Short mmCIF file of C-alpha atoms and ligand atoms in Angstrom, two decimals:
data_model
loop_
_atom_site.label_atom_id
_atom_site.label_comp_id
_atom_site.label_asym_id
_atom_site.label_seq_id
_atom_site.Cartn_x
_atom_site.Cartn_y
_atom_site.Cartn_z
CA MET A 1 -0.29 -0.36 -0.27
CA GLY A 2 0.66 3.19 -0.79
CA LYS A 3 2.66 5.67 1.99
CA THR A 4 2.68 8.93 2.92
CA ILE A 5 6.14 11.16 3.78
CA VAL A 6 5.96 13.65 4.90
CA VAL A 7 8.89 15.68 3.63
CA THR A 8 10.29 19.00 4.95
CA GLY A 9 12.45 21.41 3.86
CA GLY A 10 10.68 20.35 0.40
CA ALA A 11 10.94 23.78 -1.65
CA GLY A 12 14.91 23.44 -0.87
CA PHE A 13 17.83 22.25 -3.28
CA ILE A 14 17.99 18.57 -1.53
CA GLY A 15 14.12 18.87 -0.59
CA SER A 16 12.38 19.47 -3.54
CA ASN A 17 15.04 16.49 -5.54
CA PHE A 18 13.66 14.61 -3.04
CA VAL A 19 9.69 15.27 -3.30
CA TYR A 20 10.00 15.19 -7.73
CA TYR A 21 13.36 11.33 -7.01
CA MET A 22 10.13 10.07 -4.98
CA LEU A 23 6.64 11.07 -6.42
CA ASP A 24 8.51 9.54 -10.08
CA LYS A 25 9.97 6.26 -8.93
CA HIS A 26 6.51 6.01 -6.11
CA PRO A 27 3.31 6.72 -7.91
CA ASP A 28 1.01 5.34 -5.06
CA TYR A 29 3.02 7.56 -1.81
CA LYS A 30 1.86 10.76 -0.85
CA ILE A 31 4.58 13.15 -0.73
CA VAL A 32 3.18 16.56 2.48
CA CYS A 33 5.47 18.56 1.80
CA VAL A 34 6.22 21.52 4.97
CA ASP A 35 8.21 24.73 4.55
CA CYS A 36 8.17 27.70 5.79
CA LEU A 37 10.01 29.13 2.95
CA THR A 38 12.93 30.55 4.16
CA TYR A 39 15.30 33.22 2.09
CA ALA A 40 16.44 29.11 1.07
CA GLY A 41 12.98 27.96 0.19
CA ASN A 42 10.63 28.66 -3.23
CA LEU A 43 7.97 27.79 -3.41
CA SER A 44 8.53 28.19 -7.98
CA THR A 45 10.94 24.96 -7.77
CA LEU A 46 7.95 22.80 -7.02
CA LYS A 47 5.52 23.91 -9.42
CA THR A 48 5.44 20.85 -11.47
CA ALA A 49 4.82 19.16 -7.70
CA LEU A 50 2.04 21.21 -6.54
CA GLU A 51 -0.13 20.26 -10.35
CA ASN A 52 0.62 15.93 -9.33
CA PRO A 53 -2.79 15.17 -6.65
CA ASN A 54 0.06 13.47 -4.50
CA PHE A 55 1.55 16.87 -2.84
CA ARG A 56 0.62 18.49 -0.93
CA PHE A 57 2.37 22.06 0.10
CA GLU A 58 1.66 22.94 3.45
CA LYS A 59 4.14 26.56 4.72
CA LEU A 60 5.26 25.32 8.11
CA ASN A 61 7.87 26.60 10.38
CA ILE A 62 9.26 23.02 12.02
CA CYS A 63 9.44 25.12 15.56
CA ASP A 64 5.40 25.21 15.37
CA ARG A 65 4.63 22.95 17.90
CA ALA A 66 0.74 23.16 17.22
CA GLY A 67 1.21 23.24 13.96
CA VAL A 68 2.84 20.01 12.89
CA GLU A 69 1.06 18.35 15.21
CA LYS A 70 -1.72 19.62 13.44
CA LEU A 71 -0.66 18.72 10.66
CA PHE A 72 0.58 15.06 11.37
CA LYS A 73 -2.14 14.20 12.91
CA GLU A 74 -4.38 14.93 9.87
CA VAL A 75 -1.88 12.73 7.51
CA LYS A 76 -0.22 10.33 9.88
CA PRO A 77 2.16 10.23 7.78
CA ASP A 78 4.18 6.52 7.53
CA ILE A 79 7.93 8.66 7.41
CA VAL A 80 9.62 12.26 8.38
CA VAL A 81 12.45 12.64 5.90
CA ASN A 82 14.00 16.49 7.57
CA PHE A 83 15.86 17.64 5.11
CA ALA A 84 14.52 21.72 6.90
CA ALA A 85 17.54 23.89 8.38
CA GLU A 86 19.06 26.59 7.70
CA SER A 87 22.55 24.86 4.71
CA HIS A 88 25.21 28.00 5.03
CA VAL A 89 28.26 28.10 6.26
CA ASP A 90 29.07 31.27 6.11
CA ARG A 91 25.49 33.11 7.49
CA SER A 92 25.80 30.52 9.67
CA ILE A 93 29.56 32.66 10.43
CA LYS A 94 27.18 35.71 10.91
CA THR A 95 24.32 34.84 12.48
CA PRO A 96 24.29 31.40 13.87
CA GLY A 97 21.43 31.55 16.70
CA ILE A 98 18.10 30.30 13.94
CA PHE A 99 20.71 27.76 13.63
CA VAL A 100 20.58 26.49 16.35
CA ASP A 101 16.94 27.15 16.27
CA THR A 102 16.45 25.81 12.94
CA ASN A 103 18.39 22.99 13.14
CA ILE A 104 18.88 21.86 16.45
CA LYS A 105 15.47 22.48 18.76
CA GLY A 106 13.53 21.85 14.98
CA THR A 107 14.39 18.18 14.91
CA GLN A 108 13.61 18.06 18.65
CA THR A 109 10.61 19.15 18.22
CA LEU A 110 9.35 17.33 14.81
CA MET A 111 11.04 13.40 16.69
CA ASP A 112 9.02 14.87 20.24
CA LEU A 113 5.29 14.79 18.25
CA CYS A 114 6.65 11.49 15.94
CA ARG A 115 7.33 9.84 19.80
CA GLU A 116 4.22 11.15 21.14
CA LEU A 117 2.15 10.12 17.62
CA GLU A 118 4.10 6.95 17.62
CA ILE A 119 4.78 7.83 13.76
CA PRO A 120 6.80 5.16 12.39
CA ARG A 121 9.97 6.27 10.99
CA PHE A 122 12.02 9.59 11.21
CA HIS A 123 14.80 10.53 9.39
CA GLN A 124 17.59 12.45 9.24
CA VAL A 125 19.23 14.43 7.04
CA SER A 126 21.95 15.01 7.56
CA THR A 127 25.51 16.00 6.49
CA ASP A 128 29.99 14.74 6.12
CA GLU A 129 30.70 18.65 7.91
CA VAL A 130 29.64 16.74 11.69
CA TYR A 131 32.77 14.72 10.82
CA GLY A 132 35.21 17.72 11.14
CA ASP A 133 37.84 17.93 8.14
CA LEU A 134 40.43 15.51 7.63
CA PRO A 135 44.24 17.91 6.59
CA LEU A 136 45.11 17.50 2.48
CA ASP A 137 48.46 15.29 3.10
CA ARG A 138 46.43 12.42 4.30
CA PRO A 139 44.74 11.19 1.34
CA ASP A 140 44.58 7.71 3.01
CA LEU A 141 41.83 9.15 5.18
CA PHE A 142 38.69 9.31 4.72
CA PHE A 143 35.90 9.23 7.77
CA THR A 144 33.73 7.03 8.24
CA GLU A 145 30.25 5.76 10.75
CA SER A 146 33.03 6.41 13.67
CA THR A 147 35.19 8.90 13.00
CA PRO A 148 34.49 11.09 16.09
CA ILE A 149 32.40 14.68 15.44
CA HIS A 150 34.14 17.36 15.80
CA ALA A 151 32.54 20.17 14.50
CA SER A 152 34.20 23.31 13.00
CA SER A 153 31.27 25.89 12.26
CA PRO A 154 28.18 27.13 14.60
CA TYR A 155 26.03 25.14 10.76
CA SER A 156 27.97 21.78 11.92
CA ALA A 157 27.46 21.83 15.02
CA SER A 158 23.77 22.84 15.48
CA LYS A 159 24.03 19.36 12.96
CA ALA A 160 25.96 18.03 15.11
CA GLY A 161 23.48 19.01 18.15
CA ALA A 162 20.87 17.93 16.25
CA ASP A 163 22.40 14.13 15.17
CA LEU A 164 23.44 13.64 18.83
CA LEU A 165 19.28 14.52 19.72
CA VAL A 166 18.82 12.22 17.28
CA LEU A 167 20.06 9.44 18.31
CA ALA A 168 19.40 9.44 22.29
CA TYR A 169 15.91 9.28 21.62
CA HIS A 170 16.14 6.22 19.89
CA ARG A 171 17.93 4.42 22.76
CA THR A 172 16.51 6.46 25.28
CA TYR A 173 12.41 5.93 23.32
CA GLN A 174 13.60 3.73 21.41
CA LEU A 175 12.44 6.72 18.63
CA PRO A 176 13.01 4.32 14.84
CA VAL A 177 15.81 7.04 13.71
CA THR A 178 18.56 6.17 10.59
CA ILE A 179 20.20 9.29 10.07
CA SER A 180 22.85 10.14 6.65
CA ARG A 181 25.24 11.46 6.48
CA CYS A 182 26.12 13.54 2.70
CA SER A 183 29.02 14.50 1.21
CA ASN A 184 28.61 18.16 -0.55
CA ASN A 185 25.68 17.97 -4.02
CA TYR A 186 25.53 19.82 -6.92
CA GLY A 187 22.81 19.15 -9.65
CA PRO A 188 19.19 21.42 -10.40
CA TYR A 189 17.76 23.76 -8.41
CA HIS A 190 21.22 24.32 -5.79
CA PHE A 191 20.32 27.72 -4.27
CA PRO A 192 22.74 30.51 -5.58
CA GLU A 193 24.87 31.65 -2.49
CA LYS A 194 26.66 27.11 -2.79
CA LEU A 195 30.18 27.67 -4.19
CA ILE A 196 29.02 25.38 -7.78
CA PRO A 197 25.42 27.50 -9.10
CA LEU A 198 27.27 30.79 -8.06
CA MET A 199 30.62 30.53 -9.69
CA ILE A 200 28.26 29.45 -13.44
CA ILE A 201 25.59 32.10 -13.14
CA ASN A 202 28.79 34.91 -12.22
CA ALA A 203 30.66 33.29 -15.15
CA LEU A 204 27.92 33.89 -17.06
CA HIS A 205 28.12 37.31 -15.57
CA ASP A 206 31.33 37.95 -16.21
CA GLN A 207 31.62 39.12 -12.79
CA PRO A 208 34.77 37.90 -11.29
CA LEU A 209 34.16 34.25 -9.09
CA PRO A 210 35.34 34.72 -5.46
CA VAL A 211 36.85 31.80 -4.33
CA TYR A 212 38.23 32.22 -0.44
CA GLY A 213 41.74 31.55 0.78
CA ASP A 214 44.51 29.54 -2.01
CA GLY A 215 41.74 27.66 -3.00
CA LEU A 216 43.28 24.56 -2.18
CA ASN A 217 40.06 23.04 -0.74
CA VAL A 218 38.33 19.25 -0.70
CA ARG A 219 35.42 18.33 -0.59
CA ASP A 220 33.35 15.43 -1.78
CA TRP A 221 30.64 15.86 -4.53
CA LEU A 222 27.84 14.03 -5.56
CA TYR A 223 24.93 14.19 -8.29
CA VAL A 224 21.78 15.58 -6.25
CA GLU A 225 19.55 12.55 -6.98
CA ASP A 226 22.45 9.98 -5.81
CA HIS A 227 21.77 11.06 -2.71
CA CYS A 228 18.32 11.09 -3.33
CA LYS A 229 19.02 7.26 -4.34
CA ALA A 230 20.43 6.38 -0.74
CA ILE A 231 18.08 8.60 1.25
CA ASP A 232 14.84 6.50 -1.04
CA LEU A 233 16.86 3.02 -0.01
CA ILE A 234 17.20 4.18 4.28
CA ILE A 235 13.90 4.76 4.95
CA HIS A 236 12.48 1.46 3.32
CA ASP A 237 15.39 -0.63 4.62
CA ASP A 238 14.07 -2.13 8.74
CA ARG A 239 17.32 -1.10 9.97
CA LEU A 240 17.08 1.18 13.29
CA GLY A 241 19.31 3.39 15.11
CA GLU A 242 22.18 3.24 12.52
CA VAL A 243 23.94 6.36 10.87
CA TYR A 244 25.34 6.32 6.78
CA ASN A 245 27.44 8.02 5.24
CA VAL A 246 27.31 8.84 1.03
CA GLY A 247 30.01 10.18 -0.74
CA GLY A 248 30.59 9.97 -4.42
CA HIS A 249 33.90 9.03 -3.85
CA ASN A 250 35.00 12.43 -6.21
CA GLU A 251 37.73 14.94 -4.26
CA MET A 252 38.24 17.83 -6.10
CA ALA A 253 39.97 20.97 -4.95
CA ASN A 254 37.37 24.39 -5.23
CA LEU A 255 40.03 25.71 -7.98
CA ASP A 256 39.20 22.86 -10.34
CA ILE A 257 36.29 22.92 -10.44
CA VAL A 258 36.07 26.18 -10.29
CA LYS A 259 38.14 26.55 -14.05
CA LEU A 260 36.12 23.49 -14.98
CA ILE A 261 32.96 25.85 -15.43
CA LEU A 262 35.24 28.35 -16.80
CA LYS A 263 36.72 26.43 -19.25
CA LYS A 264 32.76 24.85 -20.37
CA LEU A 265 31.39 27.83 -20.33
CA GLY A 266 34.09 29.43 -22.26
CA LYS A 267 35.08 32.04 -20.22
CA SER A 268 38.48 33.50 -18.62
CA GLU A 269 40.76 32.72 -16.02
CA ASP A 270 41.25 35.96 -15.37
CA LEU A 271 37.79 35.96 -13.70
CA ILE A 272 38.71 34.00 -11.08
CA THR A 273 39.48 36.29 -7.86
CA PHE A 274 40.97 35.10 -4.53
CA VAL A 275 39.52 36.37 -1.48
CA ALA A 276 39.78 36.30 2.58
CA ASP A 277 39.59 32.69 3.64
CA ARG A 278 36.23 31.23 5.71
CA LYS A 279 36.99 31.45 9.03
CA GLY A 280 37.50 28.52 10.13
CA HIS A 281 37.47 26.84 6.73
CA ASP A 282 37.60 22.81 6.56
CA ARG A 283 39.94 22.10 4.54
CA ARG A 284 39.11 18.42 2.85
CA TYR A 285 36.45 15.67 3.47
CA ALA A 286 36.02 12.64 1.96
CA ILE A 287 33.27 10.31 2.18
CA ASP A 288 33.49 7.04 3.27
CA PRO A 289 30.49 5.33 1.38
CA THR A 290 30.99 1.19 2.21
CA LYS A 291 28.73 1.08 4.98
CA ILE A 292 25.94 1.95 3.11
CA LYS A 293 27.89 0.44 -0.22
CA GLN A 294 27.14 -3.52 1.31
CA GLN A 295 24.63 -2.87 3.13
CA LEU A 296 22.25 -1.42 0.98
CA GLY A 297 23.64 -1.57 -2.51
CA TRP A 298 23.68 1.58 -3.50
CA PHE A 299 26.15 3.55 -5.25
CA PRO A 300 26.82 6.39 -6.43
CA GLU A 301 25.39 6.45 -10.42
CA THR A 302 25.89 9.31 -11.83
CA LYS A 303 30.10 10.41 -12.68
CA PHE A 304 31.34 13.52 -12.52
CA ALA A 305 32.02 14.76 -15.71
CA ASP A 306 27.98 13.96 -16.79
CA GLY A 307 26.62 15.18 -14.00
CA ILE A 308 28.45 18.77 -14.18
CA GLU A 309 27.00 18.67 -17.49
CA LYS A 310 24.05 18.35 -16.23
CA THR A 311 23.64 20.78 -14.31
CA ILE A 312 25.75 23.63 -15.96
CA ASP A 313 23.09 22.57 -18.36
CA TRP A 314 20.23 22.88 -16.07
CA TYR A 315 21.18 26.72 -15.17
CA LEU A 316 21.21 27.76 -19.08
CA SER A 317 17.89 26.33 -19.87
CA HIS A 318 15.97 27.67 -15.74
CA GLU A 319 17.89 31.52 -16.09
CA ALA A 320 14.11 32.65 -14.70
CA TRP A 321 13.89 30.55 -11.98
CA TRP A 322 18.37 31.97 -10.95
CA GLN A 323 16.51 35.23 -11.92
CA GLU A 324 14.01 35.85 -9.58
CA ILE A 325 16.25 34.52 -6.89
CA ILE A 326 19.38 36.92 -7.31
CA SER A 327 17.00 39.86 -8.57
CA GLY A 328 15.35 39.99 -5.08
CA ASP A 329 16.78 40.50 -1.92
CA TYR A 330 19.35 37.67 -2.18
CA GLN A 331 21.90 40.66 -3.75
CA ASN A 332 22.22 42.68 -0.45
CA TYR A 333 23.35 39.49 1.08
CA TYR A 334 26.05 39.29 -1.85
CA ALA A 335 27.39 42.69 -0.81
CA LYS A 336 27.37 42.07 2.97
CA MET A 337 29.03 38.47 2.14
CA TYR A 338 31.41 39.88 -0.04
CA GLY A 339 32.10 44.17 -0.34
CA GLY A 340 35.28 43.92 2.56
CA LYS A 341 36.28 40.61 0.72
P1 LIG B 401 18.49 24.34 1.70
O1 LIG B 401 18.90 26.05 2.37
O2 LIG B 401 18.26 24.41 -0.21
O3 LIG B 401 16.91 24.80 2.15
C1 LIG B 401 16.72 24.44 2.93
C2 LIG B 401 14.93 24.64 3.57
O4 LIG B 401 14.68 24.39 5.01
C3 LIG B 401 14.38 25.45 2.54
O5 LIG B 401 13.30 24.95 1.05
C4 LIG B 401 13.44 26.10 3.70
O6 LIG B 401 12.96 27.15 3.18
C5 LIG B 401 13.71 25.34 3.97
N1 LIG B 401 13.69 25.22 6.26
C6 LIG B 401 14.70 26.06 6.55
N2 LIG B 401 14.17 26.04 8.32
C7 LIG B 401 13.54 25.78 8.13
C8 LIG B 401 11.26 25.32 9.11
N3 LIG B 401 12.36 25.81 10.20
N4 LIG B 401 10.84 25.05 9.14
C9 LIG B 401 10.92 24.78 7.64
N5 LIG B 401 11.58 25.02 6.52
C10 LIG B 401 12.66 25.30 6.84
O7 LIG B 401 19.04 23.09 1.90
P2 LIG B 401 19.65 22.03 1.46
O8 LIG B 401 20.74 22.60 0.02
O9 LIG B 401 19.06 21.40 0.12
O10 LIG B 401 20.07 20.93 2.17
C11 LIG B 401 18.77 20.23 3.01
C12 LIG B 401 19.01 19.14 3.80
O11 LIG B 401 20.27 18.19 3.81
C13 LIG B 401 19.59 20.41 5.01
O12 LIG B 401 19.87 19.58 6.12
C14 LIG B 401 21.93 20.02 4.95
O13 LIG B 401 21.87 20.10 5.94
C15 LIG B 401 21.59 18.85 4.64
N6 LIG B 401 22.74 17.96 3.34
C16 LIG B 401 23.36 19.34 2.33
C17 LIG B 401 24.27 18.86 1.51
C18 LIG B 401 25.00 19.70 0.67
O14 LIG B 401 25.73 19.45 0.01
N7 LIG B 401 23.79 21.18 0.28
C19 LIG B 401 25.07 18.13 1.91
C20 LIG B 401 24.77 17.01 3.26
C21 LIG B 401 23.62 17.03 3.70
O1 LIG B 402 29.53 18.46 2.81
C1 LIG B 402 29.07 18.98 2.70
C2 LIG B 402 27.76 20.93 2.80
O2 LIG B 402 28.00 20.73 2.36
C3 LIG B 402 26.17 20.58 3.89
O3 LIG B 402 26.20 20.03 4.10
C4 LIG B 402 26.43 22.42 3.31
O4 LIG B 402 24.81 22.47 3.63
C5 LIG B 402 26.58 22.98 2.27
O5 LIG B 402 26.76 24.11 1.97
C6 LIG B 402 27.30 22.19 2.02
O6 LIG B 402 29.08 22.84 2.65
P1 LIG B 402 30.10 23.91 1.34
O7 LIG B 402 30.64 24.63 3.12
O8 LIG B 402 30.72 22.83 1.76
O9 LIG B 402 29.46 24.38 0.37
P2 LIG B 402 29.60 25.07 -0.06
O10 LIG B 402 28.80 25.69 -1.80
O11 LIG B 402 29.20 26.67 0.09
O12 LIG B 402 31.30 25.93 -1.04
C7 LIG B 402 32.37 24.80 -0.90
C8 LIG B 402 33.32 25.47 -0.66
O13 LIG B 402 33.89 26.14 -1.45
C9 LIG B 402 34.02 25.40 -0.12
O14 LIG B 402 35.35 24.98 0.82
C10 LIG B 402 33.98 26.95 0.14
C11 LIG B 402 34.52 27.29 -1.95
N1 LIG B 402 33.09 28.83 -1.00
C12 LIG B 402 32.02 28.92 -1.87
C13 LIG B 402 32.56 29.86 -1.53
C14 LIG B 402 29.68 30.25 -1.84
C15 LIG B 402 34.10 29.58 -2.42
O15 LIG B 402 35.73 29.49 -2.82
N2 LIG B 402 34.19 30.63 -2.66
C16 LIG B 402 32.51 31.34 -2.24
O16 LIG B 402 32.09 31.81 -3.14
#
């Protein structure tokens, strides 16, 4: 029988890709999106989903206990997948409070309701950033699920706090939970403040491409659809209290990504501008995804060469989507964030 899945943060980058993935993969499921539409949430992203009778959107803050309780009582979810978060490291350095509110207190509110209403499954979408970083000169080291939590930024500390609460709710109350800790995603609907879309859009406008520090920081890039596939596998498996690392075995230095984007768009490397480094900037992330491969048969299907091509094409063919974003309040953010660098 078709399940009902509540997807929080479904108007953001990964959540919206997950909504589309699930509507397509499970046509008998009902998908209910809970999102309060912060600057990062965009209803136009869900335009096609809103035409699907199996999809419903509720503008709600995950910290709004009464509102979420009412909704959960009405839709009786089989699974809650929590994507809702403040997700940008640079913003967390400027305004940490909201990260604690949404990422920790919001997660706790959802879990309290799952517990009280006996919702059969809660899945927390977490990040590899909870492990801190790895040195550049030790390519033999990777994050495994037993790597100690060692967060660097207010963002990653808030995600780590949430992870600890999720595991504590499992141990103390036997809440049926799982956690996925994924590396950097890229693909359609990625908000333009993040590295890859920011560089594509600046290059298209012949604007400087701001590279932090020496540009040698390494991230492990995964095409967003592969992340959605991993979560779909995890939430349909019976093992509870498990943490799964999800990563693409695709480490790349920021500078190499930026040069690749410039080459694909036929733009000059003269646009690259080195700016002041991010405070506390993590040097390298690298995921060991052995556990999810062995237990659930997951592997990253999209090669970076194909994924980045598809992503650039998507930005070229969806200019209206990002123009609407960058022409609004985003301008003030950009001026404040990069003005002094
Ligand atoms: P995003 O910033 O693009 O989207 C976040 C969404 O959550 C937005 O739609 C926003 O409106 C909504 N939201 C924020 N606060 C809310 C609240 N209090 N109540 C309801 N909705 C709220 O983020 P993303 O990049 O799609 O990340 C989604 C999740 O995946 C996050 O939990 C993030 O920590 C995690 N993650 C992201 C990446 C990545 O590379 N982007 C990698 C690993 C894990
Ligand atoms: O690893 C998973 C994480 O990936 C997620 O948990 C976060 O939600 C997501 O935002 C992302 O975090 P990062 O900090 O790695 O992503 P971001 O796109 O902000 O930056 C990627 C790298 O590029 C990082 O080393 C900083 C650098 N950078 C970023 C921006 C925005 C620049 O050099 N210039 C920039 O203008």
